[in-house]
Short mmCIF file of C-alpha atoms in Angstrom, two decimals:
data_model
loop_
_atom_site.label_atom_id
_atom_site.label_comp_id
_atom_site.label_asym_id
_atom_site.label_seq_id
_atom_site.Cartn_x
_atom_site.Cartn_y
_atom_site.Cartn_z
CA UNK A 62 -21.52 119.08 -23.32
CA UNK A 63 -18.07 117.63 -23.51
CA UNK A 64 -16.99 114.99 -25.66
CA UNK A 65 -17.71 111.28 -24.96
CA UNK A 66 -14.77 108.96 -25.03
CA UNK A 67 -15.15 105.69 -26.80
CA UNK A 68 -15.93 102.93 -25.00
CA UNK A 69 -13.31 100.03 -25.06
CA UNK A 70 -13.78 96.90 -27.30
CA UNK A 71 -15.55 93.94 -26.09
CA UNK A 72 -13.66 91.18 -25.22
CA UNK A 73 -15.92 88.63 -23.55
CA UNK A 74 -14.63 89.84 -19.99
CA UNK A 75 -16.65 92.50 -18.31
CA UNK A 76 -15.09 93.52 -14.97
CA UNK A 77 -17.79 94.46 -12.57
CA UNK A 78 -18.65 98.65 -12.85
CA UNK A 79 -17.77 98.00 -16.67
CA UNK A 80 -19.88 98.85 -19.47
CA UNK A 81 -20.39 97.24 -22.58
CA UNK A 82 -21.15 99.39 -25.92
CA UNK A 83 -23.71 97.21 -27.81
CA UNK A 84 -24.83 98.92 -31.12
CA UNK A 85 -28.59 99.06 -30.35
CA UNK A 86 -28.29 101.19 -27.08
CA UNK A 87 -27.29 104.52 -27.34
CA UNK A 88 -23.94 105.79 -25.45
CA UNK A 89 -25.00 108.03 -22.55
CA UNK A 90 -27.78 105.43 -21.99
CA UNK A 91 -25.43 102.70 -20.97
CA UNK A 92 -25.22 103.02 -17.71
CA UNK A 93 -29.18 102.36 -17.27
CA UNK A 94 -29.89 100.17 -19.82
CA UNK A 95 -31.55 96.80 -18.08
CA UNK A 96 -29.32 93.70 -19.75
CA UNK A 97 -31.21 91.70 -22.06
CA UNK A 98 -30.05 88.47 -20.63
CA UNK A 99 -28.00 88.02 -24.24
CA UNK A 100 -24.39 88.66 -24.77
CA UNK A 101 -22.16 89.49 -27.65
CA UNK A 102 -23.17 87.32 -30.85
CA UNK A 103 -21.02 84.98 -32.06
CA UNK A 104 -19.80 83.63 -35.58
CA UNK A 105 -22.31 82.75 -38.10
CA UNK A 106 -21.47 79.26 -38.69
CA UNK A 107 -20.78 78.70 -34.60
CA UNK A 108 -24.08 80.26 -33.76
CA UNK A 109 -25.94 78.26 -36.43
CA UNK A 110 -24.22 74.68 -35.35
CA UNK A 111 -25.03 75.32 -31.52
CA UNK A 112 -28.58 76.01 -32.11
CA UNK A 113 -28.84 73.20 -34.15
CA UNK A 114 -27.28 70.55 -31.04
CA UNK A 115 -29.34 72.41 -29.00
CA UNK A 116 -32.71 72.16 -30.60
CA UNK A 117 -32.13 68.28 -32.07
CA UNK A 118 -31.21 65.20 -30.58
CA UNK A 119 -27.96 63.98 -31.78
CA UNK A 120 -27.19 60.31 -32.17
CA UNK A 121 -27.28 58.68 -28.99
CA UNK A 122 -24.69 55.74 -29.55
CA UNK A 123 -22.61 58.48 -31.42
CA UNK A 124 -22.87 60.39 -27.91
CA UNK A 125 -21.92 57.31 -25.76
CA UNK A 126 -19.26 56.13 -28.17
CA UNK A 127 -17.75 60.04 -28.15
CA UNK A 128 -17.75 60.22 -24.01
CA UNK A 129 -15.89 56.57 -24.00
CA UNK A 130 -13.01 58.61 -26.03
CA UNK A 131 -12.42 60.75 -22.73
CA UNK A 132 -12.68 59.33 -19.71
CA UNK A 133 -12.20 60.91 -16.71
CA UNK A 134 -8.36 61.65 -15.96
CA UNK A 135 -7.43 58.77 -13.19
CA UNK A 136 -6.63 61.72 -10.42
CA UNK A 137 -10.52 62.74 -11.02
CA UNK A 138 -12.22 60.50 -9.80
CA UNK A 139 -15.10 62.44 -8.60
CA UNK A 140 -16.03 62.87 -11.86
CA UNK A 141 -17.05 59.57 -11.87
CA UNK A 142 -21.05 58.67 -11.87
CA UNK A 143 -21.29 57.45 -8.10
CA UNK A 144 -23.88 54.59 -8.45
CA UNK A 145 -26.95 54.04 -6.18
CA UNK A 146 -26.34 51.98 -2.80
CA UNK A 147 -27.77 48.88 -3.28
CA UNK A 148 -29.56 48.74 -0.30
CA UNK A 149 -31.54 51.76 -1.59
CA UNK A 150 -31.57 50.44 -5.47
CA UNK A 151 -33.19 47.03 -3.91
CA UNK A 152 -36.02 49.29 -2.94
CA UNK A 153 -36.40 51.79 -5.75
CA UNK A 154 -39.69 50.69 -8.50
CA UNK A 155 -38.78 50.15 -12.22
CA UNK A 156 -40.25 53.64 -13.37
CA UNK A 157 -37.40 55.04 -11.05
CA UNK A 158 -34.61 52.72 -11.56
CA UNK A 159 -35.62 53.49 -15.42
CA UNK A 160 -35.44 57.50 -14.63
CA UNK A 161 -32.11 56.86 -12.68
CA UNK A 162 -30.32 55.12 -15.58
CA UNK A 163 -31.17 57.89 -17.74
CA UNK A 164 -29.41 60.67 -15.74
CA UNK A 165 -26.89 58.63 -14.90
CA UNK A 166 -26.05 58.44 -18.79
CA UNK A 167 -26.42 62.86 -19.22
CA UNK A 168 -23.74 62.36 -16.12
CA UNK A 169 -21.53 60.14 -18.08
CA UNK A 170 -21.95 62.44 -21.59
CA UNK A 171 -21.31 65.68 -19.15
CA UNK A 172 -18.09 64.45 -17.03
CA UNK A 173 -16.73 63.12 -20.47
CA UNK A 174 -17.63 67.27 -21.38
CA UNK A 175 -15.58 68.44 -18.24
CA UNK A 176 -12.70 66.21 -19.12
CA UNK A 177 -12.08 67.38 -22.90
CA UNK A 178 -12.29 71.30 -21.34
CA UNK A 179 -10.06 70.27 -18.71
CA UNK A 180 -7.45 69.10 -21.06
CA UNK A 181 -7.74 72.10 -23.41
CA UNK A 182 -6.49 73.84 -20.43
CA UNK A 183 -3.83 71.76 -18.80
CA UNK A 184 -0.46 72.90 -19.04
CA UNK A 185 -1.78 76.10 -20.93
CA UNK A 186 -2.99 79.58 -20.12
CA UNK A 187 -6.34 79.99 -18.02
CA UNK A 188 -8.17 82.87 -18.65
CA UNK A 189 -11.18 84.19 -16.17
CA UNK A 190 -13.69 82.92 -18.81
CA UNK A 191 -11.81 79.37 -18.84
CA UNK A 192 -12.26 79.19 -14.83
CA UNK A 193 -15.95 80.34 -14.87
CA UNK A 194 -16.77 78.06 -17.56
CA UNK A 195 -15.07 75.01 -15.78
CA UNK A 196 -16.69 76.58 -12.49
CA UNK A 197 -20.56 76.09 -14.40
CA UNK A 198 -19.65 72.55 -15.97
CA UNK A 199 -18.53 71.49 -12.54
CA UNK A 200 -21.41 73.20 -10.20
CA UNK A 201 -23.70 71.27 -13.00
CA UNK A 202 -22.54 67.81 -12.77
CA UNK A 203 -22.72 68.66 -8.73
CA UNK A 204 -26.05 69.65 -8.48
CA UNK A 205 -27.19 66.51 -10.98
CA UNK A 206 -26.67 64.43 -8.14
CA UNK A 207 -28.23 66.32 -5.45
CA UNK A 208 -31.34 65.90 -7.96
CA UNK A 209 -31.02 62.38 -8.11
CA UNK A 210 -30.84 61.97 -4.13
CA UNK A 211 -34.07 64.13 -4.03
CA UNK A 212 -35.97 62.19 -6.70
CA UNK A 213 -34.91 59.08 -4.93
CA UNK A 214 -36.27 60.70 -1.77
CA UNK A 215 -40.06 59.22 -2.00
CA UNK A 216 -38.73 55.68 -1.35
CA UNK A 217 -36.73 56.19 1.46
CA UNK A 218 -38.13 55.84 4.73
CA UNK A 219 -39.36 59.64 6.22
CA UNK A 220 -37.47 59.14 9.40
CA UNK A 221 -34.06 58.85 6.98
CA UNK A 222 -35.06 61.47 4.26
CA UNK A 223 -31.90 63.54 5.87
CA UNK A 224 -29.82 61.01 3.75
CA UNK A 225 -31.26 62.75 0.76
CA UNK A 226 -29.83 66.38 1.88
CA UNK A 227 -27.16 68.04 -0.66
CA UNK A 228 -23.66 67.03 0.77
CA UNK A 229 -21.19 69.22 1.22
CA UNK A 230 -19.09 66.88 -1.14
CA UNK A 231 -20.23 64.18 -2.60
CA UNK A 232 -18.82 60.89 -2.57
CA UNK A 233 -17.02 59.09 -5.55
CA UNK A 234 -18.45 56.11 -6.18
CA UNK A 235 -22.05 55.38 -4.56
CA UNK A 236 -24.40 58.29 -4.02
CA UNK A 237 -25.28 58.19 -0.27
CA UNK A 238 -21.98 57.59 0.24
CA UNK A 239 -19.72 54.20 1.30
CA UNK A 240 -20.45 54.67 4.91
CA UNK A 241 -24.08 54.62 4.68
CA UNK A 242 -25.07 52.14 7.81
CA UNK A 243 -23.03 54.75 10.16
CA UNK A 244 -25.48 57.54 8.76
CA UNK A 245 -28.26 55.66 9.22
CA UNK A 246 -27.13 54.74 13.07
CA UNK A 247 -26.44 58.37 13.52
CA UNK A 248 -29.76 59.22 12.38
CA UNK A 249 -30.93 56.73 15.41
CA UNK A 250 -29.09 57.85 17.87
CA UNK A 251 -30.29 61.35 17.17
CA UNK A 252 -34.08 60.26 17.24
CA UNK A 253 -33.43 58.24 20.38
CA UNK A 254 -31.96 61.53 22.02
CA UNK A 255 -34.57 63.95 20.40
CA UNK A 256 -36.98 61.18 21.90
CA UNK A 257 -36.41 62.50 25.56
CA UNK A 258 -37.62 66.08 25.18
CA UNK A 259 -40.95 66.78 26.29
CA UNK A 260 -42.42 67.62 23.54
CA UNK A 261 -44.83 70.91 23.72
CA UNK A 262 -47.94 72.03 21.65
CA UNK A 263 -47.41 74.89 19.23
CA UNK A 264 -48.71 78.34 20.10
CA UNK A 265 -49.90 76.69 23.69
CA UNK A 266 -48.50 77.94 26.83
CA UNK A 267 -47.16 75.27 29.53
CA UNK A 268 -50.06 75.55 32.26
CA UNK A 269 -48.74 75.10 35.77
CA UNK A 270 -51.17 73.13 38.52
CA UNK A 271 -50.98 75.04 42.22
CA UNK A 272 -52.94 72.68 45.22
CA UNK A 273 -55.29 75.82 45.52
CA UNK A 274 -57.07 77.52 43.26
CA UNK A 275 -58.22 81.60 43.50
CA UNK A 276 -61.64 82.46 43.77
CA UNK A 277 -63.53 85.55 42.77
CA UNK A 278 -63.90 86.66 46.50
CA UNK A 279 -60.10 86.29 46.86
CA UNK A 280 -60.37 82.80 48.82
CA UNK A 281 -58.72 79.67 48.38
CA UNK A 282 -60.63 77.17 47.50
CA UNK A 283 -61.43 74.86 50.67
CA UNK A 284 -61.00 78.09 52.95
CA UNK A 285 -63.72 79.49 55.13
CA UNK A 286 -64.52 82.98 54.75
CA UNK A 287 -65.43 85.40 58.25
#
């Protein structure tokens, strides 16, 4: 059997084919080892203090007065928290405006997050892991909002719950967007056109009527047979 080469050191990047040489998993059994779903460990102390933050709830006002140190960079502003329209807010119950307030703060605490990453990085080197973890915080604060739209959903009127889709970007400053009355008109107009279609029964083929109708002897009705 020849001799295995070493397998190069881990550095946090693993390009797609590569394998990693964890010490628990012997060296020719690499390549079909199932992942664990855990990667390299980190420092002692670092591990310790992030499953600490993780697993207790910090201060809150020492959480809103720490996100007020970093707002968003003035040429970001879709980092902002885009509000609820008031149209919709007018409508929404207590339990929900209560629920809505609540994310809109873990918005606030996670765009002040983005910011301080973004700045570690501005002007300075960007490596892969850099991008994919400003690519996660990002995609995160995104899909945030499309929750909110679709837990705001049940007080919207069915007919308009299309105004509660994921957009393909979403707006700065109120949730369903400034232009909100020229969605709803669209949504109309749509119904109004939809509206002329005959509609058919599912699974039911269209019957067609003929004046005369086939007998079992082969005669139309009404006709006189020999």
């Amino acid at each position: 059997m020849g001799q295995i080469s070493p397998e190069p050191e881990y550095d946090g990047e693993v390009q797609p084919g590569e394998t990693v040489d964890f010490p628990d998993v012997p060296p020719l059994a690499l390549p079909f080892a199932v992942p664990s779903g855990a990667g390299e460990p980190l420092g002692e102390e670092q591990a310790t203090t992030i499953n600490y933050m993780v697993s207790h709830q910090l201060q809150e006002l020492t959480m809103d007065e720490t996100a007020k140190k970093h707002e968003p960079p003035s040429n970001c502003e879709l980092l902002k928290v885009p509000t609820v329209n008031p149209v919709i807010w007018g409508q929404m119950g207590p339990g929900m405006r209560s629920q809505e307030i609540k994310i809109q703060r873990i918005l606030k605490l996670l765009a002040a997050c983005i910011t301080v990453f973004a700045r570690t990085m501005d002007g300075g080197y960007v490596t892969r892991t850099h991008q994919e973890a400003l690519g996660l915080l990002c995609n995160t604060h995104f899909e945030i909002n499309c929750l909110r739209k679709r837990a705001i959903r049940p007080t919207i009127n069915p007919r308009y719950a299309a105004l509660c889709k994921a957009a393909n970007i979403q707006p700065p400053d109120l949730l369903f967007g400034a232009d909100l009355t020229k969605q709803v008109k669209e949504i109309n107009e749509d119904a109004k056109t939809m509206s002329l279609m005959r509609p058919m029964m599912p699974g039911r083929p269209l019957k067609r009527k003929y004046p005369y109708r086939t007998t079992s002897a082969g005669l139309h009705q009404g006709q006189v047979g020999p």
